[in-house]
Short mmCIF file of C-alpha atoms in Angstrom, two decimals:
data_model
loop_
_atom_site.label_atom_id
_atom_site.label_comp_id
_atom_site.label_asym_id
_atom_site.label_seq_id
_atom_site.Cartn_x
_atom_site.Cartn_y
_atom_site.Cartn_z
CA MET H 301 -6.63 -8.03 36.35
CA ILE H 302 -6.65 -5.05 33.98
CA SER H 303 -3.59 -2.79 34.14
CA SER H 304 -3.84 0.90 35.00
CA MET H 305 -2.89 1.76 31.42
CA CYS H 306 -5.68 -0.46 30.04
CA ARG H 307 -8.16 1.11 32.45
CA ALA H 308 -7.08 4.56 31.28
CA LEU H 309 -7.53 3.60 27.65
CA MET H 310 -10.98 2.13 28.20
CA ALA H 311 -12.05 4.93 30.52
CA ALA H 312 -11.16 7.47 27.85
CA THR H 313 -13.35 5.62 25.41
CA ALA H 314 -16.16 5.26 27.93
CA THR H 315 -16.11 9.05 28.31
CA LEU H 316 -16.90 9.29 24.62
CA ILE H 317 -19.89 7.02 25.16
CA GLY H 318 -21.11 9.18 28.02
CA THR H 319 -20.99 12.36 25.94
CA GLY H 320 -22.96 10.74 23.13
CA ALA H 321 -19.98 10.88 20.72
CA VAL H 322 -20.33 7.17 20.08
CA SER H 323 -23.51 5.14 19.83
CA ALA H 324 -24.31 1.73 18.40
CA GLN H 325 -21.10 1.59 16.40
CA GLU H 326 -20.01 -1.58 14.63
CA LEU H 327 -16.32 -1.77 13.83
CA GLN H 328 -14.94 -4.12 11.20
CA TYR H 329 -11.65 -5.65 12.38
CA TRP H 330 -9.58 -7.56 9.81
CA VAL H 331 -6.77 -9.82 10.98
CA TYR H 332 -4.44 -12.40 9.49
CA SER H 333 -6.18 -15.72 8.87
CA ASP H 334 -4.06 -17.60 11.40
CA PHE H 335 -5.07 -15.01 14.04
CA ALA H 336 -8.73 -15.90 13.45
CA GLN H 337 -8.60 -19.57 14.31
CA GLY H 338 -7.82 -21.80 17.28
CA ASP H 339 -6.30 -20.37 20.44
CA ALA H 340 -5.29 -17.17 18.66
CA LEU H 341 -8.92 -16.44 17.81
CA LYS H 342 -10.01 -17.17 21.37
CA LEU H 343 -7.55 -14.61 22.68
CA GLN H 344 -8.59 -12.03 20.08
CA GLN H 345 -12.19 -12.60 21.16
CA GLU H 346 -11.17 -11.99 24.76
CA PHE H 347 -9.67 -8.63 23.78
CA ILE H 348 -12.84 -7.76 21.88
CA ALA H 349 -15.11 -8.77 24.77
CA GLU H 350 -13.11 -6.69 27.23
CA PHE H 351 -13.27 -3.64 25.00
CA GLU H 352 -16.97 -4.05 24.26
CA ALA H 353 -17.74 -4.44 27.97
CA ALA H 354 -16.04 -1.14 28.71
CA ASN H 355 -17.72 0.55 25.75
CA PRO H 356 -21.46 -0.19 25.62
CA GLY H 357 -22.88 0.28 22.15
CA VAL H 358 -19.64 -0.67 20.40
CA LYS H 359 -19.45 -4.01 18.57
CA ILE H 360 -16.27 -5.39 17.03
CA VAL H 361 -16.65 -7.85 14.14
CA ILE H 362 -13.45 -9.81 13.54
CA SER H 363 -12.67 -11.28 10.12
CA GLY H 364 -9.65 -13.41 9.18
CA ARG H 365 -8.05 -12.87 5.77
CA GLY H 366 -5.06 -14.30 3.92
CA ASP H 367 -2.17 -11.93 3.16
CA ASP H 368 -3.26 -11.17 -0.41
CA ASP H 369 -6.93 -10.86 0.56
CA LEU H 370 -6.06 -8.40 3.33
CA THR H 371 -4.26 -6.12 0.90
CA SER H 372 -6.67 -6.41 -2.02
CA GLY H 373 -9.65 -5.93 0.27
CA GLN H 374 -8.14 -2.83 1.85
CA ILE H 375 -7.32 -1.35 -1.55
CA ALA H 376 -10.81 -2.09 -2.87
CA GLY H 377 -12.36 -0.75 0.34
CA ALA H 378 -10.48 2.53 -0.01
CA ALA H 379 -11.92 2.97 -3.50
CA SER H 380 -15.47 2.05 -2.54
CA GLY H 381 -15.65 3.60 0.92
CA THR H 382 -16.00 0.22 2.62
CA LEU H 383 -12.67 -0.01 4.45
CA PRO H 384 -12.45 -2.08 7.62
CA ASP H 385 -12.09 0.26 10.59
CA VAL H 386 -9.09 -1.48 12.16
CA PHE H 387 -6.88 -3.90 10.30
CA MET H 388 -3.56 -5.69 10.17
CA ASN H 389 -1.04 -5.82 7.35
CA GLY H 390 2.70 -5.86 6.72
CA LEU H 391 5.12 -2.96 6.38
CA ASN H 392 5.99 -4.09 2.86
CA VAL H 393 2.55 -2.98 1.59
CA GLY H 394 2.30 0.14 3.74
CA ALA H 395 3.21 2.58 0.97
CA GLN H 396 0.61 1.04 -1.33
CA LEU H 397 -2.09 1.47 1.31
CA VAL H 398 -1.06 5.10 1.89
CA GLU H 399 -1.24 5.80 -1.85
CA VAL H 400 -4.86 4.60 -2.05
CA GLY H 401 -5.92 6.40 1.14
CA ALA H 402 -6.50 3.30 3.26
CA LEU H 403 -4.50 4.48 6.27
CA ALA H 404 -5.23 7.42 8.54
CA ASN H 405 -2.31 9.52 9.77
CA ILE H 406 -2.61 8.64 13.47
CA TYR H 407 0.17 10.97 14.63
CA PRO H 408 -2.24 13.30 16.51
CA GLU H 409 -3.83 10.37 18.35
CA TRP H 410 -0.42 8.86 19.09
CA MET H 411 0.95 12.09 20.54
CA ALA H 412 -2.21 12.54 22.65
CA MET H 413 -1.54 9.24 24.41
CA PRO H 414 0.35 9.19 27.74
CA GLN H 415 4.14 9.03 27.44
CA GLU H 416 3.91 5.77 29.38
CA PHE H 417 1.97 4.21 26.51
CA ARG H 418 4.26 5.53 23.76
CA ASP H 419 7.37 4.40 25.59
CA GLN H 420 6.17 0.79 25.56
CA PHE H 421 7.01 0.31 21.89
CA ASP H 422 10.31 -0.51 20.21
CA ALA H 423 11.73 2.80 18.96
CA ASP H 424 12.91 1.39 15.62
CA ALA H 425 9.49 -0.16 15.01
CA VAL H 426 7.83 3.20 15.65
CA LYS H 427 10.21 4.82 13.16
CA SER H 428 9.14 2.25 10.58
CA CYS H 429 5.59 3.61 10.85
CA SER H 430 6.74 7.25 10.66
CA PRO H 431 8.19 8.15 7.25
CA LYS H 432 8.37 11.91 7.94
CA PRO H 433 7.74 14.42 10.75
CA GLU H 434 4.23 14.53 12.25
CA THR H 435 3.22 11.49 10.23
CA MET H 436 2.48 8.03 11.60
CA TYR H 437 0.54 5.44 9.66
CA CYS H 438 0.46 2.48 12.01
CA ILE H 439 0.99 0.99 15.43
CA PRO H 440 3.78 -1.62 15.28
CA TYR H 441 2.37 -5.03 16.10
CA THR H 442 3.87 -8.48 15.61
CA GLY H 443 7.12 -9.05 13.79
CA PHE H 444 10.05 -11.32 13.21
CA GLY H 445 13.78 -11.49 12.89
CA GLU H 446 15.16 -14.48 11.00
CA ILE H 447 16.91 -17.18 12.95
CA MET H 448 18.93 -20.18 11.81
CA TYR H 449 17.53 -23.59 12.70
CA ARG H 450 20.23 -26.27 13.01
CA ASN H 451 19.64 -30.01 12.71
CA LEU H 452 22.06 -31.24 15.36
CA THR H 453 21.95 -34.86 14.21
CA VAL H 454 23.07 -33.93 10.70
CA LEU H 455 25.80 -31.61 11.97
CA GLU H 456 27.19 -34.11 14.47
CA ALA H 457 27.23 -36.86 11.82
CA ALA H 458 29.34 -34.52 9.67
CA GLY H 459 31.86 -34.12 12.51
CA ILE H 460 30.82 -30.59 13.44
CA ASP H 461 30.99 -29.39 17.04
CA THR H 462 27.56 -27.91 17.67
CA ALA H 463 28.44 -26.36 21.03
CA THR H 464 29.39 -23.07 19.34
CA PRO H 465 27.39 -21.77 16.35
CA PRO H 466 29.34 -20.45 13.33
CA ALA H 467 30.32 -16.84 13.98
CA THR H 468 30.95 -15.76 10.39
CA TRP H 469 29.89 -16.55 6.84
CA GLU H 470 33.20 -18.33 6.21
CA GLU H 471 32.77 -20.59 9.23
CA TRP H 472 29.21 -21.33 8.20
CA LEU H 473 30.28 -22.13 4.62
CA GLN H 474 32.93 -24.55 5.85
CA GLN H 475 30.33 -26.33 7.96
CA MET H 476 27.99 -26.52 4.95
CA LYS H 477 30.76 -28.14 2.91
CA LYS H 478 31.32 -30.76 5.61
CA VAL H 479 27.60 -31.54 5.62
CA LYS H 480 27.64 -32.06 1.87
CA GLU H 481 30.66 -34.34 2.15
CA SER H 482 28.71 -36.45 4.64
CA GLY H 483 26.01 -37.00 2.02
CA LYS H 484 23.35 -34.57 3.27
CA SER H 485 22.09 -31.21 2.01
CA ALA H 486 23.30 -28.13 3.83
CA ILE H 487 20.72 -25.47 3.05
CA PRO H 488 17.66 -24.75 0.86
CA ASP H 489 18.10 -22.93 -2.43
CA GLN H 490 18.41 -19.32 -1.25
CA THR H 491 17.79 -17.86 -4.73
CA GLN H 492 14.12 -18.84 -5.08
CA VAL H 493 12.47 -16.36 -2.68
CA PHE H 494 13.09 -12.61 -2.36
CA ASN H 495 13.44 -12.79 1.42
CA SER H 496 16.12 -15.47 1.24
CA VAL H 497 18.06 -13.43 -1.33
CA ALA H 498 17.75 -10.43 0.98
CA SER H 499 18.89 -12.60 3.86
CA MET H 500 22.16 -13.41 2.11
CA PHE H 501 22.73 -9.74 1.28
CA ALA H 502 22.42 -9.14 5.03
CA VAL H 503 25.00 -11.87 5.65
CA ALA H 504 27.66 -10.85 3.14
CA GLY H 505 26.65 -7.51 1.65
CA ASP H 506 26.18 -4.18 3.43
CA LYS H 507 23.00 -3.51 5.43
CA ALA H 508 23.43 0.25 5.01
CA GLN H 509 23.23 -0.18 1.22
CA TRP H 510 20.02 -2.18 1.23
CA GLY H 511 16.92 -0.35 0.11
CA ILE H 512 15.69 2.23 -2.38
CA ASP H 513 16.11 5.98 -2.83
CA PHE H 514 12.59 6.77 -4.05
CA ASP H 515 13.42 10.44 -4.72
CA ARG H 516 16.19 9.50 -7.16
CA LYS H 517 14.48 6.26 -8.24
CA GLN H 518 17.65 4.28 -7.68
CA THR H 519 18.69 1.27 -5.64
CA LEU H 520 21.05 1.86 -2.73
CA ILE H 521 22.95 -1.35 -3.51
CA GLN H 522 26.55 -0.76 -4.56
CA PRO H 523 28.81 -3.03 -6.69
CA GLU H 524 31.34 -4.20 -4.08
CA ALA H 525 28.77 -5.29 -1.51
CA ALA H 526 26.57 -6.84 -4.21
CA THR H 527 29.54 -8.84 -5.50
CA ARG H 528 30.20 -10.27 -2.04
CA ALA H 529 26.56 -11.18 -1.58
CA LEU H 530 26.19 -12.77 -5.01
CA GLN H 531 29.29 -14.86 -4.45
CA THR H 532 27.45 -16.62 -1.61
CA PHE H 533 24.94 -18.04 -4.09
CA ILE H 534 27.80 -19.46 -6.18
CA ASP H 535 29.38 -20.97 -3.07
CA MET H 536 26.11 -22.55 -1.92
CA LYS H 537 24.99 -23.93 -5.28
CA PRO H 538 26.48 -27.45 -4.87
CA LEU H 539 25.46 -27.62 -1.21
CA GLN H 540 21.73 -26.91 -1.40
CA SER H 541 18.61 -29.07 -1.31
CA GLY H 542 16.89 -27.60 -4.38
CA THR H 543 13.82 -26.69 -2.34
CA SER H 544 13.03 -23.11 -1.31
CA ARG H 545 12.96 -21.95 2.28
CA ASN H 546 9.14 -21.82 2.19
CA ASP H 547 8.54 -25.30 0.76
CA GLN H 548 6.96 -28.00 2.88
CA GLY H 549 9.65 -30.21 1.38
CA THR H 550 12.31 -28.17 3.16
CA LYS H 551 10.69 -28.79 6.54
CA ASP H 552 10.32 -32.47 5.68
CA LEU H 553 14.03 -32.74 4.84
CA PHE H 554 14.96 -31.02 8.09
CA ILE H 555 12.66 -33.20 10.18
CA THR H 556 13.96 -36.42 8.55
CA ASN H 557 17.61 -35.49 9.14
CA GLN H 558 18.45 -34.76 5.51
CA LEU H 559 19.03 -31.01 5.84
CA ALA H 560 21.38 -29.17 8.19
CA PHE H 561 20.32 -25.51 8.15
CA HIS H 562 17.05 -23.63 7.63
CA VAL H 563 17.14 -19.81 7.82
CA VAL H 564 13.60 -18.52 8.27
CA GLY H 565 11.29 -16.88 10.80
CA PRO H 566 10.00 -18.25 14.11
CA TRP H 567 6.75 -19.49 12.57
CA VAL H 568 8.30 -22.84 11.60
CA ASN H 569 9.29 -23.64 15.17
CA PRO H 570 5.95 -25.27 16.10
CA SER H 571 6.51 -27.86 13.35
CA TYR H 572 10.03 -28.60 14.55
CA GLU H 573 8.97 -28.62 18.19
CA GLN H 574 6.26 -31.15 17.40
CA ALA H 575 8.73 -33.32 15.45
CA ALA H 576 11.12 -33.22 18.40
CA LYS H 577 8.36 -34.71 20.58
CA GLU H 578 7.04 -37.21 18.06
CA SER H 579 10.09 -38.38 16.10
CA GLY H 580 13.08 -37.34 18.19
CA LEU H 581 14.27 -34.47 16.00
CA LYS H 582 17.32 -32.86 17.60
CA TYR H 583 17.54 -29.19 16.67
CA ASP H 584 18.19 -25.72 17.99
CA TYR H 585 18.04 -22.14 16.70
CA VAL H 586 20.79 -19.53 16.68
CA LEU H 587 21.44 -16.12 15.18
CA VAL H 588 22.29 -16.03 11.48
CA PRO H 589 26.06 -15.55 10.99
CA GLY H 590 27.33 -12.35 9.42
CA GLY H 591 30.28 -11.32 7.30
CA LYS H 592 32.47 -10.88 10.36
CA ALA H 593 32.45 -11.95 13.99
CA GLY H 594 30.00 -9.96 16.07
CA ASP H 595 27.78 -9.15 13.10
CA HIS H 596 24.72 -11.11 12.05
CA GLY H 597 22.67 -11.58 8.91
CA GLY H 598 19.03 -12.32 8.34
CA VAL H 599 16.10 -10.02 7.66
CA LYS H 600 13.31 -8.61 9.80
CA SER H 601 9.93 -7.00 9.32
CA TYR H 602 6.82 -6.07 11.23
CA GLU H 603 3.13 -6.49 10.89
CA PHE H 604 1.14 -3.47 11.96
CA VAL H 605 -2.30 -2.37 13.11
CA GLY H 606 -3.76 0.41 10.98
CA VAL H 607 -6.78 2.64 11.41
CA ALA H 608 -8.96 3.70 8.48
CA PRO H 609 -9.95 7.33 7.97
CA GLY H 610 -13.67 7.97 8.29
CA LYS H 611 -16.51 8.33 10.74
CA ASN H 612 -15.35 5.56 13.10
CA ARG H 613 -11.75 6.73 13.28
CA GLU H 614 -11.84 7.92 16.90
CA ILE H 615 -13.24 4.76 18.46
CA ALA H 616 -11.21 2.62 16.03
CA TRP H 617 -8.05 4.29 17.31
CA LYS H 618 -9.06 3.51 20.89
CA PHE H 619 -9.52 -0.16 20.02
CA ALA H 620 -6.22 -0.28 18.13
CA ALA H 621 -4.45 1.28 21.12
CA TYR H 622 -6.09 -1.21 23.48
CA ILE H 623 -5.09 -4.37 21.60
CA THR H 624 -1.47 -3.18 21.19
CA GLU H 625 -1.01 -2.15 24.82
CA LYS H 626 1.52 -4.03 26.97
CA LYS H 627 -0.88 -6.32 28.83
CA GLN H 628 -2.57 -7.55 25.67
CA MET H 629 0.72 -7.97 23.80
CA ALA H 630 2.26 -9.89 26.70
CA ARG H 631 -0.70 -12.28 26.66
CA TRP H 632 -0.29 -12.60 22.89
CA ALA H 633 3.43 -13.31 23.18
CA LYS H 634 2.93 -15.97 25.85
CA LEU H 635 0.31 -17.73 23.74
CA LEU H 636 2.32 -17.82 20.51
CA SER H 637 5.90 -17.53 21.85
CA ARG H 638 6.35 -14.90 19.16
CA TYR H 639 8.13 -11.55 19.17
CA ASN H 640 6.10 -8.35 18.95
CA ALA H 641 6.97 -4.66 18.84
CA ASN H 642 5.72 -3.79 22.32
CA ALA H 643 9.14 -3.78 24.01
CA ALA H 644 7.58 -3.53 27.47
CA ALA H 645 5.65 -6.75 26.78
CA MET H 646 8.86 -8.43 25.67
CA GLN H 647 10.35 -7.60 29.09
CA ASP H 648 7.49 -9.20 31.00
CA PRO H 649 9.14 -11.94 33.14
CA GLU H 650 6.87 -14.69 31.80
CA VAL H 651 7.55 -13.59 28.23
CA SER H 652 11.29 -13.09 28.57
CA ALA H 653 11.57 -16.61 30.01
CA LEU H 654 10.54 -18.10 26.65
CA PRO H 655 13.66 -19.24 24.71
CA LEU H 656 12.24 -18.48 21.26
CA ILE H 657 11.28 -14.96 22.40
CA VAL H 658 14.79 -14.36 23.73
CA LYS H 659 16.39 -15.41 20.45
CA SER H 660 13.83 -13.47 18.40
CA VAL H 661 14.50 -10.25 20.33
CA GLU H 662 18.23 -10.68 19.68
CA ALA H 663 17.60 -11.40 16.01
CA VAL H 664 15.46 -8.29 15.50
CA LYS H 665 18.20 -6.09 16.94
CA GLN H 666 20.73 -7.46 14.45
CA ALA H 667 18.68 -8.19 11.32
CA MET H 668 18.13 -6.04 8.22
CA ASP H 669 14.76 -4.61 7.15
CA VAL H 670 13.35 -6.53 4.19
CA THR H 671 12.18 -3.63 1.99
CA PRO H 672 13.03 -0.23 3.49
CA PRO H 673 12.07 2.59 3.57
CA TYR H 674 8.47 1.95 4.55
CA PHE H 675 5.41 4.11 3.73
CA VAL H 676 7.51 6.12 1.24
CA GLY H 677 7.11 4.32 -2.07
CA THR H 678 5.80 1.02 -3.36
CA VAL H 679 8.47 -1.53 -4.26
CA PRO H 680 7.59 -2.63 -7.80
CA ASN H 681 7.25 -6.33 -8.50
CA CYS H 682 10.06 -6.14 -11.06
CA TYR H 683 12.46 -5.15 -8.25
CA ARG H 684 11.84 -8.39 -6.39
CA SER H 685 11.93 -10.59 -9.47
CA ILE H 686 15.20 -9.01 -10.65
CA MET H 687 16.78 -9.82 -7.29
CA THR H 688 15.81 -13.48 -7.41
CA ASP H 689 16.48 -13.89 -11.15
CA THR H 690 19.96 -12.38 -10.90
CA ALA H 691 20.87 -14.42 -7.84
CA SER H 692 19.75 -17.57 -9.66
CA ALA H 693 21.62 -16.61 -12.85
CA VAL H 694 24.84 -16.04 -10.93
CA ALA H 695 24.45 -19.34 -9.06
CA ASP H 696 23.92 -21.12 -12.41
CA GLY H 697 27.11 -19.62 -13.87
CA GLU H 698 25.58 -17.16 -16.34
CA TYR H 699 27.65 -14.39 -14.70
CA ASP H 700 30.45 -14.28 -12.22
CA ALA H 701 29.68 -12.37 -9.02
CA ALA H 702 31.12 -9.04 -10.22
CA GLU H 703 29.34 -9.21 -13.58
CA GLY H 704 26.14 -10.16 -11.80
CA ALA H 705 26.46 -7.18 -9.44
CA LYS H 706 26.83 -4.79 -12.36
CA GLU H 707 23.86 -6.32 -14.17
CA LEU H 708 21.77 -6.37 -10.99
CA ILE H 709 22.21 -2.67 -10.21
CA ALA H 710 21.55 -1.61 -13.80
CA GLU H 711 18.34 -3.66 -14.01
CA LEU H 712 17.10 -2.51 -10.62
CA ASN H 713 17.57 1.12 -11.60
CA ASP H 714 15.77 0.53 -14.91
CA CYS H 715 12.92 -1.07 -12.99
CA LEU H 716 12.65 1.89 -10.59
CA ALA H 717 12.80 4.43 -13.43
CA LYS H 718 9.68 3.06 -15.13
#
């Protein structure tokens, strides 16, 4: 059955058809490549069919693109006037898309929607799309908060009680040392990928100091917090696997009981769930420990649905609003067991009964944004590379943590000043 909110959305669009405002329109709809295959594609096609049925003369053409292709295609489309009408992307590239004119300011359309619709969405996610008053560049869509996967076989063999997860960085570090003493690797190399470096800053640094002041062209990171965070890379150096968090080799080590911890998003769970069925992998997932009890580390981010400016903007907005409405997002969450920014959908009884959803919702509340502020300024590539290079240099002994913090802040500010 279609909810009253969905009926209202589609009825509003059907009114446009009846007045002749829309006729024989073809909308280009770009999605992530994994949303355009298998069961995910089937569900997307259901959404499209429902919308088309309620809006005669409107045709939605879905196209799956890889992350880089999504962004490059949207940038090129803005320059050539061939933008897709509705599209997905990540908050981390939002400012770049604003700068090239790929995103319409949908604030007027958003405010024209019923309060019931607007109240469905996570308030912090909405803020991420709204860099200043009367400006909104996206509808929050899917997202993630990092969780910590634990190989219970490895931990138990190291003499660790797995009934209670580590509550602090120090407790976690002591467990990692025990794992290493047992002959196994504790964790992937957290210096190789920007997100894993950010994750450790969330664990031991200061979340309030993470980000960029684009007006002053300076990093918000301060020496004391940076020193604490960089010390974690020194502490972990002898305990790690040498693989990055994104390597297939890391998953292989975890599945074959050679690795204790893997801090990453919920997208790896299907691999571990399958291994549990096929090879007896014993694992669970918990919140990432923080610097003190009651706090938690890890990073979070959202994917969004954007609408292009142009002649199809009005009907494109209606479609974007339809696919992000509670009923559709609840169906999406149940299919993928993945968190999304429609908070009302997350509270659906069938959704909230899913263990991975429950843990993901908790993680998002506690985690740190990867590259804030969004839609304000583009984070230059040198900023990310400086973070990983400095973390690696400190871990390798080129600097102590305090020296590394001083060097890090100076280089980040030089990068932003260019």
